[in-house]
Short mmCIF file of C-alpha atoms and ligand atoms in Angstrom, two decimals:
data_model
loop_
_atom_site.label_atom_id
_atom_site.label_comp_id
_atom_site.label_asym_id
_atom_site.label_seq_id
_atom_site.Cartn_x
_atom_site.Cartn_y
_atom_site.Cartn_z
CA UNK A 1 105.23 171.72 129.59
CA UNK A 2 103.93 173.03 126.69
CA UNK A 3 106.85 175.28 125.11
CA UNK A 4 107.42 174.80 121.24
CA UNK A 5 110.68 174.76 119.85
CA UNK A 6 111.35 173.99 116.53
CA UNK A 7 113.84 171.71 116.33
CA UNK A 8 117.64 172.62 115.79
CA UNK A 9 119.60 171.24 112.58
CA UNK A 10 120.65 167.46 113.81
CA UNK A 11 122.33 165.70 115.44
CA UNK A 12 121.95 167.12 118.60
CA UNK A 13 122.05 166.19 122.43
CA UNK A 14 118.76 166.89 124.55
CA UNK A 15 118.71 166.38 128.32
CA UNK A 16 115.59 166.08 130.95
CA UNK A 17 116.54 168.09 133.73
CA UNK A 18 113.91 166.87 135.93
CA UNK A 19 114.80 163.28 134.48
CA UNK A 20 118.21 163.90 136.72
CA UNK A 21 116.68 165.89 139.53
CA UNK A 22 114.63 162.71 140.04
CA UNK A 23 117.61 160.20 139.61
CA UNK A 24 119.16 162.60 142.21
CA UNK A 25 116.30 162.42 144.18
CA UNK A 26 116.30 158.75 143.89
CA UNK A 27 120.13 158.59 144.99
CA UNK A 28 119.62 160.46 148.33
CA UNK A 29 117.10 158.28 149.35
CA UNK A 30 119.28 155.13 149.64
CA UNK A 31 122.03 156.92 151.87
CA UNK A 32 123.14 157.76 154.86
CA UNK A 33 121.41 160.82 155.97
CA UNK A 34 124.31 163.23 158.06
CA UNK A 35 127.15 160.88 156.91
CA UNK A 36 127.09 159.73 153.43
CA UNK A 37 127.68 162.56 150.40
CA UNK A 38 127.21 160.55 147.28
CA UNK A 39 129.71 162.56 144.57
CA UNK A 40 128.43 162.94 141.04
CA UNK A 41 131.34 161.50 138.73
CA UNK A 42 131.94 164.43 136.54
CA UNK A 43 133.56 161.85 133.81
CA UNK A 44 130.50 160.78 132.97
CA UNK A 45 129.38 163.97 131.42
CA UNK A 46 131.05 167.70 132.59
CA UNK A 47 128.47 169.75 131.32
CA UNK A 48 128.49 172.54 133.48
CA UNK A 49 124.53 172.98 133.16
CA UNK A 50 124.36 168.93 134.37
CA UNK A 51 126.88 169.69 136.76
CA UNK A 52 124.84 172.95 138.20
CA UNK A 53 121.77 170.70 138.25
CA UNK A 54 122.79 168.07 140.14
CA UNK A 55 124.78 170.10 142.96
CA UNK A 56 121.36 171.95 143.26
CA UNK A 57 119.91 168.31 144.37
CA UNK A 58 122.51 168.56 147.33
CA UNK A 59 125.08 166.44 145.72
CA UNK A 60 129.03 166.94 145.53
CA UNK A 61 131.45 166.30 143.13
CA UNK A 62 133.63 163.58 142.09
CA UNK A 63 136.22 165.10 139.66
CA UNK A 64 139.36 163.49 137.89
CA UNK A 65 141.02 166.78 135.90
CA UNK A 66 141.76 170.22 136.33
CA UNK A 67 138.82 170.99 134.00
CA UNK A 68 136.34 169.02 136.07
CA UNK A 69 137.20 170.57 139.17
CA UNK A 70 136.77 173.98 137.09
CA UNK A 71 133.95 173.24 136.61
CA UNK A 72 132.92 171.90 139.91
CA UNK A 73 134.08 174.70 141.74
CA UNK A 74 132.01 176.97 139.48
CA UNK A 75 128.74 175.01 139.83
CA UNK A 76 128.94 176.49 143.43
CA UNK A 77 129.38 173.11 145.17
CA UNK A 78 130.62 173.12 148.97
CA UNK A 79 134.50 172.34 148.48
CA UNK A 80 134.18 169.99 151.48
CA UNK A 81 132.29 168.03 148.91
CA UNK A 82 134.71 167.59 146.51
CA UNK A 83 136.54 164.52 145.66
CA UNK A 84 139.77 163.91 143.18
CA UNK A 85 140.53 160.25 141.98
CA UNK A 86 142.02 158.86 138.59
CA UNK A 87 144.97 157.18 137.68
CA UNK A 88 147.05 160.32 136.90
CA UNK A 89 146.63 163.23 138.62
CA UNK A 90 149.04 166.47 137.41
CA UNK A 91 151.07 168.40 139.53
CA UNK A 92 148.51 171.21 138.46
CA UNK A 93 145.34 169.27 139.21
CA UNK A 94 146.95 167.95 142.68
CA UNK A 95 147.80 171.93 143.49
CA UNK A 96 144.03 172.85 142.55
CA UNK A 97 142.67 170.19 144.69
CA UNK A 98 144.72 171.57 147.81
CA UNK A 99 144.78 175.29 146.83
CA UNK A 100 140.83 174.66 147.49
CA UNK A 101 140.95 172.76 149.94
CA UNK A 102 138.62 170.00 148.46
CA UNK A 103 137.34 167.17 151.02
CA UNK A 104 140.00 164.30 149.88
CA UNK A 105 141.95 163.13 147.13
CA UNK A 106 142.47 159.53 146.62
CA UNK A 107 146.18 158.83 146.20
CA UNK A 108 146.79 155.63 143.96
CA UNK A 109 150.82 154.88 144.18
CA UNK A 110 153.63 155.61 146.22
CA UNK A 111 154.73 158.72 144.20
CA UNK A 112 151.52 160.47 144.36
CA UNK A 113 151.69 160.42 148.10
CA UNK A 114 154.61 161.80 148.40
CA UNK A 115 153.96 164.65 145.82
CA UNK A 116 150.41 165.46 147.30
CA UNK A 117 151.65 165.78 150.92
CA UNK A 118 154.52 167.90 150.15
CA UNK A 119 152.32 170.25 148.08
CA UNK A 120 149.60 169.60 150.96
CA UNK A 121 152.66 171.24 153.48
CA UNK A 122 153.28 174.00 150.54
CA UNK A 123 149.54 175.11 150.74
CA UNK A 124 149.00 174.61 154.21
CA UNK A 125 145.91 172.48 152.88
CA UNK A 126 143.37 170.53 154.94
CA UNK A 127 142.47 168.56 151.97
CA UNK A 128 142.31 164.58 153.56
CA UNK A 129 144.60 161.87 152.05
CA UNK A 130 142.52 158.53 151.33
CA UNK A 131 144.41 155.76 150.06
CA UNK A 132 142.44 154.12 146.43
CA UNK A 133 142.87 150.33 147.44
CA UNK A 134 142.48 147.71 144.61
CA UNK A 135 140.62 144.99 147.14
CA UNK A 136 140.88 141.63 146.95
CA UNK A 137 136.97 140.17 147.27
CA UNK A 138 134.69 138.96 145.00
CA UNK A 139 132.94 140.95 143.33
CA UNK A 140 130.19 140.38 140.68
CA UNK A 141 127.03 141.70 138.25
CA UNK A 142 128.66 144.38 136.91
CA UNK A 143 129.79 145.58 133.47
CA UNK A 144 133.46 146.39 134.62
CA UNK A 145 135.61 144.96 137.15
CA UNK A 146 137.52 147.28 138.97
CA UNK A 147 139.55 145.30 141.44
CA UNK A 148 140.75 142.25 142.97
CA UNK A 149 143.25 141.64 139.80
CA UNK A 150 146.05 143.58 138.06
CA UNK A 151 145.46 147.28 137.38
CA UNK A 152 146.38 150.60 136.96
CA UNK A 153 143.50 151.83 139.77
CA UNK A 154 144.46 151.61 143.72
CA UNK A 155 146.83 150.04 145.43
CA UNK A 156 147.20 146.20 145.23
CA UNK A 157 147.05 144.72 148.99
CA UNK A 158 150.31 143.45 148.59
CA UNK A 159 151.66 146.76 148.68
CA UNK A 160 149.75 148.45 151.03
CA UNK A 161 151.90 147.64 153.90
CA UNK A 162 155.12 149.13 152.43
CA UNK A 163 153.25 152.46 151.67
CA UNK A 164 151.51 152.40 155.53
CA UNK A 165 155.17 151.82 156.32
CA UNK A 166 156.09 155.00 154.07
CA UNK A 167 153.63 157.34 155.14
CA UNK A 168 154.25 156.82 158.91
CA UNK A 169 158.40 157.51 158.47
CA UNK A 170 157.64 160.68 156.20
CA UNK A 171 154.46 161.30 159.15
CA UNK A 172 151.83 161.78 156.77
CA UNK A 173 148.18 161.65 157.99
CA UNK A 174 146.37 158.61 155.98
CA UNK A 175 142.41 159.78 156.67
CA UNK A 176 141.10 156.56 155.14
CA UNK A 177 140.45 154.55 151.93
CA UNK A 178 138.08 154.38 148.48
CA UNK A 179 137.61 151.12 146.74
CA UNK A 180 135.83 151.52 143.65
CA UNK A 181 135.02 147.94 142.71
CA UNK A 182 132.70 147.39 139.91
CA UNK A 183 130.22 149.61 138.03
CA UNK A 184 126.48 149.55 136.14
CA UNK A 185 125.58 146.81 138.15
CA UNK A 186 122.00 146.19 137.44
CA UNK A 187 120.77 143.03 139.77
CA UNK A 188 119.66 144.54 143.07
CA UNK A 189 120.90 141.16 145.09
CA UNK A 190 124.44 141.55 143.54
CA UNK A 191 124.84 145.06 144.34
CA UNK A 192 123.98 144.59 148.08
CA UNK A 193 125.99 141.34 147.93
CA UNK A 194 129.32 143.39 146.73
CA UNK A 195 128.38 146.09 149.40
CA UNK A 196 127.93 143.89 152.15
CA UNK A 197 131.32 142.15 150.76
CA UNK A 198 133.16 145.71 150.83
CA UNK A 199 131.84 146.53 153.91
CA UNK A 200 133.27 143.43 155.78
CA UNK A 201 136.59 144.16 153.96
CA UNK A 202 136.73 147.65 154.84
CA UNK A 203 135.67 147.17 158.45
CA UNK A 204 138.55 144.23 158.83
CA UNK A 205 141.41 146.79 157.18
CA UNK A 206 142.24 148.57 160.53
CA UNK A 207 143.41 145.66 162.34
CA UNK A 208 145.02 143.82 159.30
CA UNK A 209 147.27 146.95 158.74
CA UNK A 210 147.12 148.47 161.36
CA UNK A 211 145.73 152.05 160.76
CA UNK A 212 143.19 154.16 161.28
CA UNK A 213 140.03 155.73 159.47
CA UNK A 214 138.75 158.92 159.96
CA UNK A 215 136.37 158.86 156.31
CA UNK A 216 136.11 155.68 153.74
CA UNK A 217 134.51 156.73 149.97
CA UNK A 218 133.15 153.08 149.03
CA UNK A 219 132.66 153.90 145.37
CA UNK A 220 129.08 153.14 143.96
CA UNK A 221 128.56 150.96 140.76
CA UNK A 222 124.75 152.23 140.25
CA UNK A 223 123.68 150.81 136.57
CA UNK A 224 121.28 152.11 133.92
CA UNK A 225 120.24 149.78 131.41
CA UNK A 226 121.44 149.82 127.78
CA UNK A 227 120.48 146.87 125.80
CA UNK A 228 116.93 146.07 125.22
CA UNK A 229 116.40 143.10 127.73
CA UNK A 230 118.30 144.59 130.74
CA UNK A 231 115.92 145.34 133.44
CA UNK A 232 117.05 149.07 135.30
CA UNK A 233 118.68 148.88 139.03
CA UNK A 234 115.52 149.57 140.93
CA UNK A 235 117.45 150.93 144.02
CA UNK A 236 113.94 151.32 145.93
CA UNK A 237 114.48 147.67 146.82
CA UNK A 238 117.63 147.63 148.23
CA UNK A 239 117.07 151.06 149.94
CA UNK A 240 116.27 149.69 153.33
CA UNK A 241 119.24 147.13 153.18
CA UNK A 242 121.85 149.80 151.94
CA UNK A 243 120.93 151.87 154.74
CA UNK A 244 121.23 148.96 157.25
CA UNK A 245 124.87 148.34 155.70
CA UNK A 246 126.05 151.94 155.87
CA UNK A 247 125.13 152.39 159.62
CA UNK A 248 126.66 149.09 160.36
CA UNK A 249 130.13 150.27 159.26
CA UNK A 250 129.95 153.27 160.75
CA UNK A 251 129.22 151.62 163.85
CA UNK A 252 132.04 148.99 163.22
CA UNK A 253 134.44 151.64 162.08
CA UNK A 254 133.67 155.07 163.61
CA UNK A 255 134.46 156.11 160.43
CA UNK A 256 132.19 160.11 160.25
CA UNK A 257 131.79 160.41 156.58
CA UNK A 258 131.16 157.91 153.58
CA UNK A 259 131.53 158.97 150.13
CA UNK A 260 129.78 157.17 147.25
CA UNK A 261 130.45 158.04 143.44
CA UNK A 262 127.84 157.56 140.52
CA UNK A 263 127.91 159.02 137.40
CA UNK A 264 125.44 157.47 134.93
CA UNK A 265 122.94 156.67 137.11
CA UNK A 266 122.45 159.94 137.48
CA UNK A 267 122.76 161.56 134.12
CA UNK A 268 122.81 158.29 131.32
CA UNK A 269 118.84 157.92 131.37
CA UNK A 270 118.78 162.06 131.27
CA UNK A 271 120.24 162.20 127.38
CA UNK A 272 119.36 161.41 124.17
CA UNK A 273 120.97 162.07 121.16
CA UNK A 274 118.79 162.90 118.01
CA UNK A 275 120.02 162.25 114.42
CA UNK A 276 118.16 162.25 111.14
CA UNK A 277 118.06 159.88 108.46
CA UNK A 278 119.74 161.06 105.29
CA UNK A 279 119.91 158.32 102.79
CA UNK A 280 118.97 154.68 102.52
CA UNK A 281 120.62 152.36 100.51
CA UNK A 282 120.10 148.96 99.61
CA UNK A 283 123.79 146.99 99.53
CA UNK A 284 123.10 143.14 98.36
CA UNK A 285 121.11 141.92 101.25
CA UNK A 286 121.34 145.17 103.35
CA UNK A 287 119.22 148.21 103.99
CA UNK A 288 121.81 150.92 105.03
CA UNK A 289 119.91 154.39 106.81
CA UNK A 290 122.91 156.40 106.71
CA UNK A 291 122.45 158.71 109.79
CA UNK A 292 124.06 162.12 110.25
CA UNK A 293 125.66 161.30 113.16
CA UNK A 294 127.23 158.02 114.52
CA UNK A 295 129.92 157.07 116.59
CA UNK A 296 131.07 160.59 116.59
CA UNK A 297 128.54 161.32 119.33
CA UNK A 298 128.13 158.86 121.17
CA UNK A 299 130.53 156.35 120.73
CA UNK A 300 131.23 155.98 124.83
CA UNK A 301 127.84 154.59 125.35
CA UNK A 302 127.66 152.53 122.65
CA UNK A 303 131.19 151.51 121.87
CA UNK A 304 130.13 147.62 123.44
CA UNK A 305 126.99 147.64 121.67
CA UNK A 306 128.51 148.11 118.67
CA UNK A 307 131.05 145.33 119.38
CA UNK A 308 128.76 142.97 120.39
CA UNK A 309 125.69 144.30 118.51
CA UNK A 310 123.55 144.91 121.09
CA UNK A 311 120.12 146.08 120.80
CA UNK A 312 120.62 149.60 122.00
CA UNK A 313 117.10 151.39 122.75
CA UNK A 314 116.43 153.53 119.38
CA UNK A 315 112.91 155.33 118.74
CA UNK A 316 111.76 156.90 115.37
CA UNK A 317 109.80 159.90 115.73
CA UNK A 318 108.04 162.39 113.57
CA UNK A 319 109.15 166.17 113.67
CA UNK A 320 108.33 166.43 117.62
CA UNK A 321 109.09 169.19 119.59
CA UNK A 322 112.12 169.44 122.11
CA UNK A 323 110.02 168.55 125.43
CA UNK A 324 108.48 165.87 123.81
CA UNK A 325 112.40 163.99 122.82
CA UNK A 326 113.62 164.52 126.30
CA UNK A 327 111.05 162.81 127.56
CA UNK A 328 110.50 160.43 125.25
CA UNK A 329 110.07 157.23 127.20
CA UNK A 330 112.23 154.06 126.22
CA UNK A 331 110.69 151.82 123.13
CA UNK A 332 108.83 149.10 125.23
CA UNK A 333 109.00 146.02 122.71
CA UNK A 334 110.29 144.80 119.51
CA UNK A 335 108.22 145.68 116.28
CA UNK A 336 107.74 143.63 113.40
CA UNK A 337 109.28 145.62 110.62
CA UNK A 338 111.51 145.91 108.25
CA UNK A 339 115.66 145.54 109.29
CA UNK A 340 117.80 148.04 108.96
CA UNK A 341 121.74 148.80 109.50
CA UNK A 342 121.84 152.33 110.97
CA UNK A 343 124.75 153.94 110.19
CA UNK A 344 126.80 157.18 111.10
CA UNK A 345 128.35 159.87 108.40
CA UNK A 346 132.06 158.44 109.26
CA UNK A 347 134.49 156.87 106.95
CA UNK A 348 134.91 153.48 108.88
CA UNK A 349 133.23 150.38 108.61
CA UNK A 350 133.02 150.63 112.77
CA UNK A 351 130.37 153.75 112.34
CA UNK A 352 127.47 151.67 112.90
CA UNK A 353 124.52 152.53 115.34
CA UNK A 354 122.39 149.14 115.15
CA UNK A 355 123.65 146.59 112.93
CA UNK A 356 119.67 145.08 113.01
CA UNK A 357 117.58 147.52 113.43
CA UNK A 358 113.74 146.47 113.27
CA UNK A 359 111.60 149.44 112.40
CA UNK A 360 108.44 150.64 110.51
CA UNK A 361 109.41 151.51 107.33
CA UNK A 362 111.79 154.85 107.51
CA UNK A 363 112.71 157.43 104.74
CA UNK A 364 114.38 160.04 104.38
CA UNK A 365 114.23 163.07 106.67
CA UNK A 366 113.05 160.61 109.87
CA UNK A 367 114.44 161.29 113.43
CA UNK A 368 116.14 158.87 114.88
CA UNK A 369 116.32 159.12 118.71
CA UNK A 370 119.18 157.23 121.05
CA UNK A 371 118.12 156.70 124.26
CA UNK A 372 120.12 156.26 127.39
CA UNK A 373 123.12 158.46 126.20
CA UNK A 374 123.90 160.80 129.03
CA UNK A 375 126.97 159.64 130.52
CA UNK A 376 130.03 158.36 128.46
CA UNK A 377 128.63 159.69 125.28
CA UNK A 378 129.38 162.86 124.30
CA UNK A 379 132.95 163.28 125.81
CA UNK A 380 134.07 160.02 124.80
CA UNK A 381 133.50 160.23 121.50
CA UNK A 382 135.85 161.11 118.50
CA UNK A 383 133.85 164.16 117.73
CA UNK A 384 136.46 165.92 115.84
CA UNK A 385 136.86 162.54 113.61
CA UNK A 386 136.25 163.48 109.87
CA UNK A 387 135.78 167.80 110.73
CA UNK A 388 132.14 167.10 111.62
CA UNK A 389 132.85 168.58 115.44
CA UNK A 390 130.97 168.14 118.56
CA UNK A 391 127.09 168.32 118.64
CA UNK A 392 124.79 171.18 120.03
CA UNK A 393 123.64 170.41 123.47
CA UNK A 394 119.79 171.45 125.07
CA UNK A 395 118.42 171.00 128.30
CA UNK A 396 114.71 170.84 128.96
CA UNK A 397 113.59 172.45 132.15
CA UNK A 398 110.79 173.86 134.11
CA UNK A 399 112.04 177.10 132.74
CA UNK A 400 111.95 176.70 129.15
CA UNK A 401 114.87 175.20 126.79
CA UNK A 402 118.26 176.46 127.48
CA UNK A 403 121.23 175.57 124.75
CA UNK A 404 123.92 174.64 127.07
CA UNK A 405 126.64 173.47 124.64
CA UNK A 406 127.28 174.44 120.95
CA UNK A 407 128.39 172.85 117.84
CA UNK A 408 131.56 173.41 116.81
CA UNK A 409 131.85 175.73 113.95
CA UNK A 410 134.70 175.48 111.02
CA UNK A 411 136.42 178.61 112.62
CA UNK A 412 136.41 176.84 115.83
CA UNK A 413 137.78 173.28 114.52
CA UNK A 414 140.23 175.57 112.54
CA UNK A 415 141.33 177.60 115.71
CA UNK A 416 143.29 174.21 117.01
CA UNK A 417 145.88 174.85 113.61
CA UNK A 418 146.53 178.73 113.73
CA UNK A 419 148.99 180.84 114.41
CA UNK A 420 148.95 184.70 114.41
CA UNK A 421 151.71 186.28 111.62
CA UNK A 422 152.27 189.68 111.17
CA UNK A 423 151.80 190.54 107.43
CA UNK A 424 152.34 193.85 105.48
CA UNK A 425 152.46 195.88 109.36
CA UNK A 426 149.37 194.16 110.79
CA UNK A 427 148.57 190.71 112.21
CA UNK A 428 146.59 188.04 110.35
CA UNK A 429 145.54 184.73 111.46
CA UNK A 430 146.98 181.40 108.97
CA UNK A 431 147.18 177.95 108.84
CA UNK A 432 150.89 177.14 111.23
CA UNK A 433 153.39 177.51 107.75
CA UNK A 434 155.79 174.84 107.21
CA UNK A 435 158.56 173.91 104.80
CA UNK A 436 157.87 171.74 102.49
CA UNK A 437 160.68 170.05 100.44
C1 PLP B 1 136.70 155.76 140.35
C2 PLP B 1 135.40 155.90 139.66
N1 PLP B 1 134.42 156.58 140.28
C3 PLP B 1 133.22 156.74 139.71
C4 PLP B 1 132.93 156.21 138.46
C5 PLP B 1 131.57 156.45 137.89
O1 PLP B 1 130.94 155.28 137.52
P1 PLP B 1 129.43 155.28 137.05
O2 PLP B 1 129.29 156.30 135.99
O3 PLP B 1 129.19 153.90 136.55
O4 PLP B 1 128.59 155.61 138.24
C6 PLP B 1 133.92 155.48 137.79
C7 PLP B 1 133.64 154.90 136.48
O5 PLP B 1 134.36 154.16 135.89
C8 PLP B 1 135.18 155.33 138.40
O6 PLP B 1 136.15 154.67 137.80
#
């Protein structure tokens, strides 16, 4: 592509579309065709450009709020391929879901049932019930744990059987269950060893409990690398074996649909935030590149690598042009250089982008690239910390460059603390007045 585009005032976002069409593309190829939807995990990033992209690659839509099904529903995704699941669910999120008529929502305690099939009665809704189970099996190789111990997700086996025994005395319709076990699981052999491990559990759960399935969603866990070191999932090699797995519980089950969820997988390797190097400082031993932005935009992505100073992937790059960052392929080796400590603009010592990063000399005025910053980054981040407001946002497509997200302005930030008064006949917008003794 050979559009120029200056580039916009830092720090900014910049996605690949065809970077996620591809992971998309990628995706499909390693399910079930006719029976397995694989749901793109809006948490990860709810841009509704992302979202539009992706559910133009066929895929549906895992959501978690009433925003993200806002913006599901107006990406133009088939409702029947919507899914809701998260911890807390409101009453107006749960009404949504059914006024809709989305594919399933995943019910995660006793109380939720019971609110989400009255409303389900209310709305005369054909939305499907599946029960979020917190399995016990051994699982492995990934960067969270998601069941088999105590936790706020699913239902623990031990208390599945009094909620079976619940929903069958109030006669609601259970269509089946989602275990989301583990996620970013890198090592191909682990992930089809936890598959093959939830697919023998799942299989088994009808004649332990005593129920029926009609649909299972069996989660995902598809990883991106972060660190330097960390080889990416390459799902072409498990492909063949994931497919054997998936017919094999739908032969064992009869089961007619199978969900699967990924979010960064299909999005994380798509961003890259771009910041600029305004001052460098030498503090006793130190060289600080104080960045202008930090933690503010991406602190999701790299909240462990700052913990545990990882080596998150960082390029430096001249003034390039747009098409050029969002493609910008991920620094292949270590350099010998000098070490810097790359820093954000906030006031906390916990602002810190690479605690040793190894670079050619860099001054003043350099772009600093952060790769792998799709997912978890811009919507978990404390981007209202210090007034400096959330970033501008570009995608790069076949098309051209579209800006699909702004920064925040100082009338916008402001906007969260004023109130309309009427003054002198007319109305004027102020800071909310209070006393003050
Ligand atoms: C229930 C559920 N589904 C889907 C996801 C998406 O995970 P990922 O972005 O790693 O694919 C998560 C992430 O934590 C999750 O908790």
């Amino acid at each position: 592509m050979s559009q120029q585009f200056a580039l916009p005032q830092t720090p900014f976002y910049v996605y690949s579309q065809s970077i996620i069409q591809h992971q998309c593309q990628r995706l499909k190829r390693v399910v079930l065709p006719d029976v397995s939807t694989v749901l793109y995990s809006l948490k990860a990033n709810p841009n509704p450009a992302l979202v539009k992209t992706i559910v133009g690659q066929g895929m549906g839509c895992d959501v978690s709020s009433a925003f993200e099904l806002d913006v599901a529903l107006s990406s133009g995704v088939d409702s029947k391929n919507i899914g809701c699941v998260g911890p807390y669910k409101s009453t107006r999120l749960l009404t949504m879901c059914l006024k809709n008529n989305i594919a399933f929502v995943a019910v995660e305690s006793a109380g939720e049932l019971v609110e989400l099939a009255a409303l389900r009665e209310q709305y005369q809704s054909d939305t499907a019930i599946l029960l979020r189970l917190n399995p016990d099996i051994d699982i492995s190789g990934g960067s969270m744990k998601m069941g088999g111990a105590a936790s706020q997700f699913g239902i623990a086996e031990s208390e599945l059987e009094d909620i079976l025994s619940l929903a069958k005395a109030s006669q609601i319709h259970i269509h089946g269950v989602h275990v989301y076990a583990t996620t970013r699981v890198l090592d191909p052999d682990s992930f089809l060893a936890n598959f093959s491990a939830l697919c023998d559990y799942l299989a088994a759960l009808p004649e332990r409990f005593g129920f029926n399935m009609e649909w299972l969603n069996v989660g995902g866990g598809f990883g991106i690398p972060y660190y330097r070191g960390e080889q990416p999932l390459s799902i072409e090699t498990i492909q063949e074996e994931l497919l054997n797995l998936q017919h094999s519980l739908v032969t064992r089950t009869g089961v007619s649909r199978l969900f699967f969820e990924s979010g960064r997988f299909l999005v994380g390797e798509a961003g890259k935030a771009v910041v600029q190097v305004k001052s460098i400082k030498q503090s006793m031993n130190k060289t600080y590149a104080i960045c202008d932005g930090g933690y503010n935009l991406f602190h999701g992505a790299t909240a462990f690598a700052n913990l545990m100073r990882k080596p998150y992937f960082i390029s430096k790059v001249g003034q390039e042009n747009l098409n050029f960052l969002s493609e910008l392929p991920l620094p292949e080796r270590d350099i010998n250089g000098k070490v810097y400590t790359l820093v954000g603009p906030l006031c906390t010592p916990s602002d810190i982008i690479a605690d040793k990063y190894v670079s050619e000399p860099l001054s003043v005025g350099d772009y600093l690239v952060i790769h792998q910053v799709g997912a978890y980054a811009i919507t978990s981040s404390p981007g209202l910390f210090i007034g400096h407001g959330f970033p501008a946002e570009y995608m790069t497509t076949a098309l051209g460059i579209v800006q699909i997200g702004k920064q925040d302005s100082i009338e916008e930030m402001k906007r969260r603390y004023i109130i309309e008064v009427e003054k002198e006949n007319h109305k004027t917008d102020t800071y909310t007045q209070i006393e003050v003794i």
